[in-house]
């Protein structure tokens, strides 16, 4: 095991922020993870599990132990006429998993193509895109308790998935390192192509009978045309979650803003796109020093180069405050602020 001291994290976060970890260790197996968790020199330190770094905002140096997860591997556990159960190491790259399943002709996660990051963070966030969330194909996961080092399996209902939420972001926050995820994928896929421009692009491709590959290609095309590439412009995707508000509050707002976009949400709530609220509050494309809200995607905060995590965080607070003032709606970060 290699313990690095004062290790730079710039290459490990898609905002491209300068920060260091007091201790940094990469783990390739569950045994190595257990060894790190039990290590005398590293005991008692604050710990942070790092995946692909595509959903974090580093506001300072991390005065503790960063554990970089590189636990790989894939295993076909079982299959029947309709489904396969695939167990995947949490350090696998998410998009590579999607490509693998597409090559096998298995359906379920094609709408989640090109989402950055690793498999382990996917259930933590319940990642979603183009009308599909991870929970739809999720079967179970294994996670190591960071205090006892015991491995525990979590069934779907124990994960309490919600919109970009799971138990690992709430009551069990910071307590477990997810080491593998098992997916139940479809051998006879049905497609979800009603969201966004997917159908139009498939029509352009003259794909009258969609395939998992064609849907994935369409999603990739849309994403590449709309989202800034972190390799070119540092960002962490959508910075805020779309707020869900009571119907009465929505109807009152609609009186003033008849064009306010909206979608039904669970429990009779109404989902309002945070990007629209931010744009209406005057932030879209606005640059503040080396950071700002992206010109095409108001919801994406960017690092134009040389921004600090504190500056991006301050921008997020200012945006949050002005949306609150204008609409009386609290928008909360989707990104994990560290
Ligand atoms: C350009 C861009 C587009 C994006 N588009 C989408 C999108 O369409 N939909 C979407 O849902 N998200 C999107 N995201 C956000 C991001 O890609 C996802 O949230 C992704 O799942 C984060 O994975 P990661 O490995 O990079 O996690 P990290 O950023 O490394 O970590 C995120 C959080 O998960 C924790 N974590 C990571 N791995 C583990 C583990 N093994 N066990 C326990 N905790 C862990 C970390 O401690 C941290 O709190 C986008 C990001 C970018 C930059």
PDB file of N, CA, C and O in Angstrom, residues 76-152:
ATOM      1  N   UNK A  76     -20.924 -12.087 -14.274  1.00  0.00           N
ATOM      2  CA  UNK A  76     -22.322 -12.415 -14.602  1.00  0.00           C
ATOM      3  C   UNK A  76     -22.812 -13.408 -13.556  1.00  0.00           C
ATOM      4  O   UNK A  76     -22.378 -14.561 -13.539  1.00  0.00           O
ATOM      5  N   UNK A  77     -23.698 -12.953 -12.668  1.00  0.00           N
ATOM      6  CA  UNK A  77     -24.098 -13.808 -11.550  1.00  0.00           C
ATOM      7  C   UNK A  77     -25.082 -14.884 -11.975  1.00  0.00           C
ATOM      8  O   UNK A  77     -24.974 -16.048 -11.606  1.00  0.00           O
ATOM      9  N   UNK A  78     -26.101 -14.469 -12.752  1.00  0.00           N
ATOM     10  CA  UNK A  78     -27.090 -15.439 -13.228  1.00  0.00           C
ATOM     11  C   UNK A  78     -27.899 -14.809 -14.336  1.00  0.00           C
ATOM     12  O   UNK A  78     -27.814 -13.604 -14.575  1.00  0.00           O
ATOM     13  N   UNK A  79     -28.701 -15.649 -14.984  1.00  0.00           N
ATOM     14  CA  UNK A  79     -29.581 -15.111 -16.017  1.00  0.00           C
ATOM     15  C   UNK A  79     -30.788 -16.010 -16.170  1.00  0.00           C
ATOM     16  O   UNK A  79     -30.776 -17.187 -15.804  1.00  0.00           O
ATOM     17  N   UNK A  80     -31.869 -15.446 -16.689  1.00  0.00           N
ATOM     18  CA  UNK A  80     -33.020 -16.253 -17.087  1.00  0.00           C
ATOM     19  C   UNK A  80     -33.428 -15.803 -18.492  1.00  0.00           C
ATOM     20  O   UNK A  80     -32.639 -15.133 -19.178  1.00  0.00           O
ATOM     21  N   UNK A  81     -34.627 -16.129 -18.915  1.00  0.00           N
ATOM     22  CA  UNK A  81     -35.014 -15.807 -20.300  1.00  0.00           C
ATOM     23  C   UNK A  81     -35.019 -14.299 -20.542  1.00  0.00           C
ATOM     24  O   UNK A  81     -34.735 -13.843 -21.645  1.00  0.00           O
ATOM     25  N   UNK A  82     -35.368 -13.554 -19.503  1.00  0.00           N
ATOM     26  CA  UNK A  82     -35.575 -12.114 -19.695  1.00  0.00           C
ATOM     27  C   UNK A  82     -34.452 -11.216 -19.177  1.00  0.00           C
ATOM     28  O   UNK A  82     -34.273 -10.111 -19.656  1.00  0.00           O
ATOM     29  N   UNK A  83     -33.745 -11.690 -18.157  1.00  0.00           N
ATOM     30  CA  UNK A  83     -32.813 -10.788 -17.474  1.00  0.00           C
ATOM     31  C   UNK A  83     -31.416 -11.390 -17.265  1.00  0.00           C
ATOM     32  O   UNK A  83     -31.269 -12.615 -17.272  1.00  0.00           O
ATOM     33  N   UNK A  84     -30.453 -10.483 -17.046  1.00  0.00           N
ATOM     34  CA  UNK A  84     -29.136 -10.909 -16.539  1.00  0.00           C
ATOM     35  C   UNK A  84     -28.863 -10.117 -15.267  1.00  0.00           C
ATOM     36  O   UNK A  84     -29.305  -8.969 -15.137  1.00  0.00           O
ATOM     37  N   UNK A  85     -28.143 -10.742 -14.348  1.00  0.00           N
ATOM     38  CA  UNK A  85     -27.718 -10.060 -13.123  1.00  0.00           C
ATOM     39  C   UNK A  85     -26.196  -9.903 -13.196  1.00  0.00           C
ATOM     40  O   UNK A  85     -25.465 -10.892 -13.176  1.00  0.00           O
ATOM     41  N   UNK A  86     -25.760  -8.666 -13.309  1.00  0.00           N
ATOM     42  CA  UNK A  86     -24.345  -8.380 -13.524  1.00  0.00           C
ATOM     43  C   UNK A  86     -23.789  -7.643 -12.305  1.00  0.00           C
ATOM     44  O   UNK A  86     -24.284  -6.569 -11.938  1.00  0.00           O
ATOM     45  N   UNK A  87     -22.750  -8.228 -11.688  1.00  0.00           N
ATOM     46  CA  UNK A  87     -22.112  -7.610 -10.520  1.00  0.00           C
ATOM     47  C   UNK A  87     -20.857  -6.871 -10.996  1.00  0.00           C
ATOM     48  O   UNK A  87     -20.017  -7.452 -11.684  1.00  0.00           O
ATOM     49  N   UNK A  88     -20.756  -5.598 -10.617  1.00  0.00           N
ATOM     50  CA  UNK A  88     -19.689  -4.757 -11.173  1.00  0.00           C
ATOM     51  C   UNK A  88     -18.911  -4.078 -10.047  1.00  0.00           C
ATOM     52  O   UNK A  88     -19.507  -3.509  -9.123  1.00  0.00           O
ATOM     53  N   UNK A  89     -17.587  -4.106 -10.152  1.00  0.00           N
ATOM     54  CA  UNK A  89     -16.730  -3.426  -9.169  1.00  0.00           C
ATOM     55  C   UNK A  89     -16.983  -1.927  -9.186  1.00  0.00           C
ATOM     56  O   UNK A  89     -17.166  -1.331 -10.258  1.00  0.00           O
ATOM     57  N   UNK A  90     -16.988  -1.324  -7.993  1.00  0.00           N
ATOM     58  CA  UNK A  90     -17.400   0.084  -7.896  1.00  0.00           C
ATOM     59  C   UNK A  90     -16.405   1.045  -8.525  1.00  0.00           C
ATOM     60  O   UNK A  90     -16.726   2.191  -8.801  1.00  0.00           O
ATOM     61  N   UNK A  91     -15.160   0.561  -8.792  1.00  0.00           N
ATOM     62  CA  UNK A  91     -14.167   1.447  -9.397  1.00  0.00           C
ATOM     63  C   UNK A  91     -14.194   1.418 -10.920  1.00  0.00           C
ATOM     64  O   UNK A  91     -13.376   2.070 -11.573  1.00  0.00           O
ATOM     65  N   UNK A  92     -15.097   0.634 -11.501  1.00  0.00           N
ATOM     66  CA  UNK A  92     -15.226   0.639 -12.970  1.00  0.00           C
ATOM     67  C   UNK A  92     -15.786   1.994 -13.423  1.00  0.00           C
ATOM     68  O   UNK A  92     -16.584   2.608 -12.714  1.00  0.00           O
ATOM     69  N   UNK A  93     -15.381   2.394 -14.623  1.00  0.00           N
ATOM     70  CA  UNK A  93     -15.872   3.658 -15.169  1.00  0.00           C
ATOM     71  C   UNK A  93     -17.311   3.454 -15.663  1.00  0.00           C
ATOM     72  O   UNK A  93     -17.588   2.488 -16.393  1.00  0.00           O
ATOM     73  N   UNK A  94     -18.207   4.346 -15.252  1.00  0.00           N
ATOM     74  CA  UNK A  94     -19.630   4.167 -15.560  1.00  0.00           C
ATOM     75  C   UNK A  94     -19.884   4.006 -17.066  1.00  0.00           C
ATOM     76  O   UNK A  94     -20.560   3.070 -17.503  1.00  0.00           O
ATOM     77  N   UNK A  95     -19.345   4.903 -17.859  1.00  0.00           N
ATOM     78  CA  UNK A  95     -19.664   4.857 -19.298  1.00  0.00           C
ATOM     79  C   UNK A  95     -19.108   3.588 -19.952  1.00  0.00           C
ATOM     80  O   UNK A  95     -19.709   3.054 -20.889  1.00  0.00           O
ATOM     81  N   UNK A  96     -17.982   3.087 -19.438  1.00  0.00           N
ATOM     82  CA  UNK A  96     -17.451   1.831 -19.994  1.00  0.00           C
ATOM     83  C   UNK A  96     -18.387   0.672 -19.685  1.00  0.00           C
ATOM     84  O   UNK A  96     -18.571  -0.224 -20.505  1.00  0.00           O
ATOM     85  N   UNK A  97     -19.001   0.700 -18.496  1.00  0.00           N
ATOM     86  CA  UNK A  97     -20.008  -0.319 -18.176  1.00  0.00           C
ATOM     87  C   UNK A  97     -21.187  -0.220 -19.154  1.00  0.00           C
ATOM     88  O   UNK A  97     -21.656  -1.228 -19.684  1.00  0.00           O
ATOM     89  N   UNK A  98     -21.653   1.014 -19.376  1.00  0.00           N
ATOM     90  CA  UNK A  98     -22.796   1.196 -20.294  1.00  0.00           C
ATOM     91  C   UNK A  98     -22.437   0.625 -21.670  1.00  0.00           C
ATOM     92  O   UNK A  98     -23.224  -0.124 -22.275  1.00  0.00           O
ATOM     93  N   UNK A  99     -21.236   0.930 -22.161  1.00  0.00           N
ATOM     94  CA  UNK A  99     -20.816   0.438 -23.483  1.00  0.00           C
ATOM     95  C   UNK A  99     -20.754  -1.096 -23.504  1.00  0.00           C
ATOM     96  O   UNK A  99     -21.146  -1.729 -24.480  1.00  0.00           O
ATOM     97  N   UNK A 100     -20.275  -1.670 -22.416  1.00  0.00           N
ATOM     98  CA  UNK A 100     -20.196  -3.135 -22.342  1.00  0.00           C
ATOM     99  C   UNK A 100     -21.597  -3.753 -22.452  1.00  0.00           C
ATOM    100  O   UNK A 100     -21.823  -4.686 -23.218  1.00  0.00           O
ATOM    101  N   UNK A 101     -22.555  -3.191 -21.691  1.00  0.00           N
ATOM    102  CA  UNK A 101     -23.906  -3.777 -21.703  1.00  0.00           C
ATOM    103  C   UNK A 101     -24.551  -3.598 -23.086  1.00  0.00           C
ATOM    104  O   UNK A 101     -25.287  -4.468 -23.542  1.00  0.00           O
ATOM    105  N   UNK A 102     -24.244  -2.492 -23.722  1.00  0.00           N
ATOM    106  CA  UNK A 102     -24.803  -2.246 -25.057  1.00  0.00           C
ATOM    107  C   UNK A 102     -24.244  -3.262 -26.062  1.00  0.00           C
ATOM    108  O   UNK A 102     -24.976  -3.815 -26.881  1.00  0.00           O
ATOM    109  N   UNK A 103     -22.957  -3.534 -25.951  1.00  0.00           N
ATOM    110  CA  UNK A 103     -22.353  -4.531 -26.855  1.00  0.00           C
ATOM    111  C   UNK A 103     -22.957  -5.917 -26.657  1.00  0.00           C
ATOM    112  O   UNK A 103     -22.996  -6.722 -27.577  1.00  0.00           O
ATOM    113  N   UNK A 104     -23.429  -6.179 -25.434  1.00  0.00           N
ATOM    114  CA  UNK A 104     -24.090  -7.464 -25.168  1.00  0.00           C
ATOM    115  C   UNK A 104     -25.552  -7.445 -25.621  1.00  0.00           C
ATOM    116  O   UNK A 104     -26.220  -8.475 -25.587  1.00  0.00           O
ATOM    117  N   UNK A 105     -26.072  -6.253 -25.944  1.00  0.00           N
ATOM    118  CA  UNK A 105     -27.486  -6.127 -26.329  1.00  0.00           C
ATOM    119  C   UNK A 105     -28.424  -6.063 -25.134  1.00  0.00           C
ATOM    120  O   UNK A 105     -29.631  -6.248 -25.270  1.00  0.00           O
ATOM    121  N   UNK A 106     -27.875  -5.806 -23.940  1.00  0.00           N
ATOM    122  CA  UNK A 106     -28.700  -5.751 -22.737  1.00  0.00           C
ATOM    123  C   UNK A 106     -29.195  -4.318 -22.535  1.00  0.00           C
ATOM    124  O   UNK A 106     -28.424  -3.362 -22.633  1.00  0.00           O
ATOM    125  N   UNK A 107     -30.466  -4.196 -22.208  1.00  0.00           N
ATOM    126  CA  UNK A 107     -31.049  -2.870 -22.060  1.00  0.00           C
ATOM    127  C   UNK A 107     -31.209  -2.454 -20.613  1.00  0.00           C
ATOM    128  O   UNK A 107     -31.189  -3.288 -19.695  1.00  0.00           O
ATOM    129  N   UNK A 108     -31.375  -1.159 -20.406  1.00  0.00           N
ATOM    130  CA  UNK A 108     -31.690  -0.646 -19.065  1.00  0.00           C
ATOM    131  C   UNK A 108     -30.934   0.614 -18.706  1.00  0.00           C
ATOM    132  O   UNK A 108     -31.458   1.496 -18.032  1.00  0.00           O
ATOM    133  N   UNK A 109     -29.651   0.709 -19.171  1.00  0.00           N
ATOM    134  CA  UNK A 109     -28.879   1.886 -18.756  1.00  0.00           C
ATOM    135  C   UNK A 109     -28.399   2.703 -19.962  1.00  0.00           C
ATOM    136  O   UNK A 109     -27.583   3.606 -19.806  1.00  0.00           O
ATOM    137  N   UNK A 110     -28.978   2.408 -21.157  1.00  0.00           N
ATOM    138  CA  UNK A 110     -28.518   3.118 -22.359  1.00  0.00           C
ATOM    139  C   UNK A 110     -28.796   4.623 -22.291  1.00  0.00           C
ATOM    140  O   UNK A 110     -28.036   5.430 -22.829  1.00  0.00           O
ATOM    141  N   UNK A 111     -29.896   5.023 -21.603  1.00  0.00           N
ATOM    142  CA  UNK A 111     -30.183   6.471 -21.483  1.00  0.00           C
ATOM    143  C   UNK A 111     -29.178   7.176 -20.575  1.00  0.00           C
ATOM    144  O   UNK A 111     -29.118   8.394 -20.557  1.00  0.00           O
ATOM    145  N   UNK A 112     -28.403   6.376 -19.831  1.00  0.00           N
ATOM    146  CA  UNK A 112     -27.432   6.952 -18.892  1.00  0.00           C
ATOM    147  C   UNK A 112     -26.021   6.971 -19.496  1.00  0.00           C
ATOM    148  O   UNK A 112     -25.027   7.094 -18.774  1.00  0.00           O
ATOM    149  N   UNK A 113     -25.960   6.849 -20.827  1.00  0.00           N
ATOM    150  CA  UNK A 113     -24.663   6.889 -21.522  1.00  0.00           C
ATOM    151  C   UNK A 113     -23.957   8.212 -21.253  1.00  0.00           C
ATOM    152  O   UNK A 113     -24.608   9.259 -21.138  1.00  0.00           O
ATOM    153  N   UNK A 114     -22.646   8.134 -21.213  1.00  0.00           N
ATOM    154  CA  UNK A 114     -21.751   9.299 -21.138  1.00  0.00           C
ATOM    155  C   UNK A 114     -21.832  10.104 -19.835  1.00  0.00           C
ATOM    156  O   UNK A 114     -21.284  11.198 -19.756  1.00  0.00           O
ATOM    157  N   UNK A 115     -22.517   9.582 -18.827  1.00  0.00           N
ATOM    158  CA  UNK A 115     -22.442  10.260 -17.525  1.00  0.00           C
ATOM    159  C   UNK A 115     -21.046   9.975 -16.965  1.00  0.00           C
ATOM    160  O   UNK A 115     -20.623   8.830 -16.909  1.00  0.00           O
ATOM    161  N   UNK A 116     -20.315  11.026 -16.583  1.00  0.00           N
ATOM    162  CA  UNK A 116     -18.960  10.789 -16.058  1.00  0.00           C
ATOM    163  C   UNK A 116     -19.010  10.052 -14.710  1.00  0.00           C
ATOM    164  O   UNK A 116     -20.058   9.964 -14.079  1.00  0.00           O
ATOM    165  N   UNK A 117     -17.850   9.592 -14.288  1.00  0.00           N
ATOM    166  CA  UNK A 117     -17.758   9.014 -12.947  1.00  0.00           C
ATOM    167  C   UNK A 117     -17.706   7.499 -12.947  1.00  0.00           C
ATOM    168  O   UNK A 117     -17.623   6.852 -13.990  1.00  0.00           O
ATOM    169  N   UNK A 118     -17.755   6.954 -11.737  1.00  0.00           N
ATOM    170  CA  UNK A 118     -17.589   5.517 -11.540  1.00  0.00           C
ATOM    171  C   UNK A 118     -18.895   4.852 -11.113  1.00  0.00           C
ATOM    172  O   UNK A 118     -19.830   5.514 -10.656  1.00  0.00           O
ATOM    173  N   UNK A 119     -18.869   3.529 -11.200  1.00  0.00           N
ATOM    174  CA  UNK A 119     -20.048   2.730 -10.859  1.00  0.00           C
ATOM    175  C   UNK A 119     -20.455   2.929  -9.384  1.00  0.00           C
ATOM    176  O   UNK A 119     -21.638   3.003  -9.065  1.00  0.00           O
ATOM    177  N   UNK A 120     -19.482   3.069  -8.482  1.00  0.00           N
ATOM    178  CA  UNK A 120     -19.778   3.150  -7.047  1.00  0.00           C
ATOM    179  C   UNK A 120     -20.581   4.367  -6.648  1.00  0.00           C
ATOM    180  O   UNK A 120     -21.372   4.328  -5.703  1.00  0.00           O
ATOM    181  N   UNK A 121     -20.364   5.485  -7.362  1.00  0.00           N
ATOM    182  CA  UNK A 121     -21.102   6.712  -7.018  1.00  0.00           C
ATOM    183  C   UNK A 121     -22.504   6.700  -7.608  1.00  0.00           C
ATOM    184  O   UNK A 121     -23.357   7.491  -7.189  1.00  0.00           O
ATOM    185  N   UNK A 122     -22.746   5.812  -8.563  1.00  0.00           N
ATOM    186  CA  UNK A 122     -24.029   5.838  -9.278  1.00  0.00           C
ATOM    187  C   UNK A 122     -25.237   5.583  -8.355  1.00  0.00           C
ATOM    188  O   UNK A 122     -26.208   6.344  -8.383  1.00  0.00           O
ATOM    189  N   UNK A 123     -25.190   4.552  -7.483  1.00  0.00           N
ATOM    190  CA  UNK A 123     -26.314   4.385  -6.561  1.00  0.00           C
ATOM    191  C   UNK A 123     -26.332   5.438  -5.461  1.00  0.00           C
ATOM    192  O   UNK A 123     -27.394   5.829  -4.982  1.00  0.00           O
ATOM    193  N   UNK A 124     -25.154   5.891  -5.071  1.00  0.00           N
ATOM    194  CA  UNK A 124     -25.075   6.929  -4.032  1.00  0.00           C
ATOM    195  C   UNK A 124     -25.908   8.142  -4.472  1.00  0.00           C
ATOM    196  O   UNK A 124     -26.665   8.717  -3.715  1.00  0.00           O
ATOM    197  N   UNK A 125     -25.786   8.504  -5.759  1.00  0.00           N
ATOM    198  CA  UNK A 125     -26.467   9.669  -6.307  1.00  0.00           C
ATOM    199  C   UNK A 125     -27.814   9.306  -6.930  1.00  0.00           C
ATOM    200  O   UNK A 125     -28.561  10.183  -7.296  1.00  0.00           O
ATOM    201  N   UNK A 126     -28.044   8.006  -7.129  1.00  0.00           N
ATOM    202  CA  UNK A 126     -29.157   7.553  -7.984  1.00  0.00           C
ATOM    203  C   UNK A 126     -29.145   8.368  -9.280  1.00  0.00           C
ATOM    204  O   UNK A 126     -30.090   9.098  -9.598  1.00  0.00           O
ATOM    205  N   UNK A 127     -28.045   8.232 -10.024  1.00  0.00           N
ATOM    206  CA  UNK A 127     -27.853   9.051 -11.232  1.00  0.00           C
ATOM    207  C   UNK A 127     -29.037   8.890 -12.185  1.00  0.00           C
ATOM    208  O   UNK A 127     -29.695   7.847 -12.218  1.00  0.00           O
ATOM    209  N   UNK A 128     -29.279   9.925 -12.939  1.00  0.00           N
ATOM    210  CA  UNK A 128     -30.412   9.880 -13.862  1.00  0.00           C
ATOM    211  C   UNK A 128     -30.191  10.791 -15.045  1.00  0.00           C
ATOM    212  O   UNK A 128     -29.426  11.757 -14.969  1.00  0.00           O
ATOM    213  N   UNK A 129     -30.833  10.432 -16.153  1.00  0.00           N
ATOM    214  CA  UNK A 129     -30.781  11.287 -17.346  1.00  0.00           C
ATOM    215  C   UNK A 129     -31.827  10.789 -18.337  1.00  0.00           C
ATOM    216  O   UNK A 129     -32.107   9.582 -18.402  1.00  0.00           O
ATOM    217  N   UNK A 130     -32.392  11.706 -19.087  1.00  0.00           N
ATOM    218  CA  UNK A 130     -33.327  11.375 -20.170  1.00  0.00           C
ATOM    219  C   UNK A 130     -34.413  10.384 -19.750  1.00  0.00           C
ATOM    220  O   UNK A 130     -34.689   9.398 -20.422  1.00  0.00           O
ATOM    221  N   UNK A 131     -35.017  10.701 -18.588  1.00  0.00           N
ATOM    222  CA  UNK A 131     -36.190   9.942 -18.141  1.00  0.00           C
ATOM    223  C   UNK A 131     -35.887   8.626 -17.457  1.00  0.00           C
ATOM    224  O   UNK A 131     -36.809   7.865 -17.145  1.00  0.00           O
ATOM    225  N   UNK A 132     -34.610   8.309 -17.200  1.00  0.00           N
ATOM    226  CA  UNK A 132     -34.251   7.026 -16.565  1.00  0.00           C
ATOM    227  C   UNK A 132     -33.353   7.295 -15.354  1.00  0.00           C
ATOM    228  O   UNK A 132     -32.459   8.134 -15.427  1.00  0.00           O
ATOM    229  N   UNK A 133     -33.630   6.582 -14.276  1.00  0.00           N
ATOM    230  CA  UNK A 133     -32.747   6.671 -13.102  1.00  0.00           C
ATOM    231  C   UNK A 133     -32.123   5.306 -12.834  1.00  0.00           C
ATOM    232  O   UNK A 133     -32.704   4.268 -13.188  1.00  0.00           O
ATOM    233  N   UNK A 134     -30.979   5.329 -12.187  1.00  0.00           N
ATOM    234  CA  UNK A 134     -30.256   4.090 -11.893  1.00  0.00           C
ATOM    235  C   UNK A 134     -31.134   3.053 -11.194  1.00  0.00           C
ATOM    236  O   UNK A 134     -31.052   1.864 -11.464  1.00  0.00           O
ATOM    237  N   UNK A 135     -31.996   3.514 -10.283  1.00  0.00           N
ATOM    238  CA  UNK A 135     -32.756   2.564  -9.455  1.00  0.00           C
ATOM    239  C   UNK A 135     -33.582   1.577 -10.284  1.00  0.00           C
ATOM    240  O   UNK A 135     -33.883   0.484  -9.820  1.00  0.00           O
ATOM    241  N   UNK A 136     -33.917   1.932 -11.526  1.00  0.00           N
ATOM    242  CA  UNK A 136     -34.751   1.047 -12.358  1.00  0.00           C
ATOM    243  C   UNK A 136     -34.054  -0.276 -12.663  1.00  0.00           C
ATOM    244  O   UNK A 136     -34.718  -1.309 -12.821  1.00  0.00           O
ATOM    245  N   UNK A 137     -32.730  -0.277 -12.736  1.00  0.00           N
ATOM    246  CA  UNK A 137     -32.004  -1.522 -13.043  1.00  0.00           C
ATOM    247  C   UNK A 137     -31.179  -2.015 -11.851  1.00  0.00           C
ATOM    248  O   UNK A 137     -30.467  -3.003 -11.956  1.00  0.00           O
ATOM    249  N   UNK A 138     -31.303  -1.309 -10.745  1.00  0.00           N
ATOM    250  CA  UNK A 138     -30.512  -1.663  -9.566  1.00  0.00           C
ATOM    251  C   UNK A 138     -31.075  -2.914  -8.899  1.00  0.00           C
ATOM    252  O   UNK A 138     -32.279  -3.031  -8.694  1.00  0.00           O
ATOM    253  N   UNK A 139     -30.194  -3.848  -8.558  1.00  0.00           N
ATOM    254  CA  UNK A 139     -30.628  -5.040  -7.819  1.00  0.00           C
ATOM    255  C   UNK A 139     -30.165  -4.956  -6.369  1.00  0.00           C
ATOM    256  O   UNK A 139     -30.968  -5.030  -5.445  1.00  0.00           O
ATOM    257  N   UNK A 140     -28.873  -4.752  -6.150  1.00  0.00           N
ATOM    258  CA  UNK A 140     -28.326  -4.719  -4.780  1.00  0.00           C
ATOM    259  C   UNK A 140     -26.890  -4.191  -4.848  1.00  0.00           C
ATOM    260  O   UNK A 140     -26.342  -4.021  -5.941  1.00  0.00           O
ATOM    261  N   UNK A 141     -26.326  -3.940  -3.677  1.00  0.00           N
ATOM    262  CA  UNK A 141     -24.905  -3.553  -3.664  1.00  0.00           C
ATOM    263  C   UNK A 141     -24.242  -4.095  -2.413  1.00  0.00           C
ATOM    264  O   UNK A 141     -24.908  -4.429  -1.429  1.00  0.00           O
ATOM    265  N   UNK A 142     -22.918  -4.184  -2.481  1.00  0.00           N
ATOM    266  CA  UNK A 142     -22.120  -4.529  -1.306  1.00  0.00           C
ATOM    267  C   UNK A 142     -21.316  -3.299  -0.900  1.00  0.00           C
ATOM    268  O   UNK A 142     -20.777  -2.601  -1.768  1.00  0.00           O
ATOM    269  N   UNK A 143     -21.244  -3.063   0.412  1.00  0.00           N
ATOM    270  CA  UNK A 143     -20.510  -1.902   0.895  1.00  0.00           C
ATOM    271  C   UNK A 143     -19.752  -2.283   2.156  1.00  0.00           C
ATOM    272  O   UNK A 143     -20.207  -3.123   2.940  1.00  0.00           O
ATOM    273  N   UNK A 144     -18.586  -1.650   2.321  1.00  0.00           N
ATOM    274  CA  UNK A 144     -17.763  -1.914   3.509  1.00  0.00           C
ATOM    275  C   UNK A 144     -18.023  -0.823   4.538  1.00  0.00           C
ATOM    276  O   UNK A 144     -17.957   0.370   4.222  1.00  0.00           O
ATOM    277  N   UNK A 145     -18.342  -1.261   5.750  1.00  0.00           N
ATOM    278  CA  UNK A 145     -18.528  -0.318   6.850  1.00  0.00           C
ATOM    279  C   UNK A 145     -17.169   0.290   7.196  1.00  0.00           C
ATOM    280  O   UNK A 145     -16.216  -0.441   7.497  1.00  0.00           O
ATOM    281  N   UNK A 146     -17.069   1.600   7.150  1.00  0.00           N
ATOM    282  CA  UNK A 146     -15.761   2.256   7.284  1.00  0.00           C
ATOM    283  C   UNK A 146     -15.233   2.200   8.721  1.00  0.00           C
ATOM    284  O   UNK A 146     -14.056   2.441   8.957  1.00  0.00           O
ATOM    285  N   UNK A 147     -16.089   1.866   9.685  1.00  0.00           N
ATOM    286  CA  UNK A 147     -15.627   1.760  11.070  1.00  0.00           C
ATOM    287  C   UNK A 147     -15.268   0.318  11.410  1.00  0.00           C
ATOM    288  O   UNK A 147     -14.192   0.038  11.937  1.00  0.00           O
ATOM    289  N   UNK A 148     -16.179  -0.625  11.076  1.00  0.00           N
ATOM    290  CA  UNK A 148     -15.952  -2.017  11.485  1.00  0.00           C
ATOM    291  C   UNK A 148     -15.252  -2.844  10.412  1.00  0.00           C
ATOM    292  O   UNK A 148     -14.812  -3.946  10.690  1.00  0.00           O
ATOM    293  N   UNK A 149     -15.214  -2.339   9.173  1.00  0.00           N
ATOM    294  CA  UNK A 149     -14.723  -3.014   7.956  1.00  0.00           C
ATOM    295  C   UNK A 149     -15.582  -4.226   7.546  1.00  0.00           C
ATOM    296  O   UNK A 149     -15.189  -4.997   6.671  1.00  0.00           O
ATOM    297  N   UNK A 150     -16.727  -4.394   8.186  1.00  0.00           N
ATOM    298  CA  UNK A 150     -17.619  -5.487   7.765  1.00  0.00           C
ATOM    299  C   UNK A 150     -18.254  -5.175   6.417  1.00  0.00           C
ATOM    300  O   UNK A 150     -18.594  -4.025   6.141  1.00  0.00           O
ATOM    301  N   UNK A 151     -18.446  -6.240   5.605  1.00  0.00           N
ATOM    302  CA  UNK A 151     -19.123  -6.053   4.319  1.00  0.00           C
ATOM    303  C   UNK A 151     -20.614  -6.304   4.523  1.00  0.00           C
ATOM    304  O   UNK A 151     -21.007  -7.310   5.111  1.00  0.00           O
ATOM    305  N   UNK A 152     -21.429  -5.362   4.050  1.00  0.00           N
ATOM    306  CA  UNK A 152     -22.881  -5.525   4.176  1.00  0.00           C
ATOM    307  C   UNK A 152     -23.520  -5.412   2.794  1.00  0.00           C
ATOM    308  O   UNK A 152     -23.119  -4.582   1.985  1.00  0.00           O
TER     309      UNK A 152
END
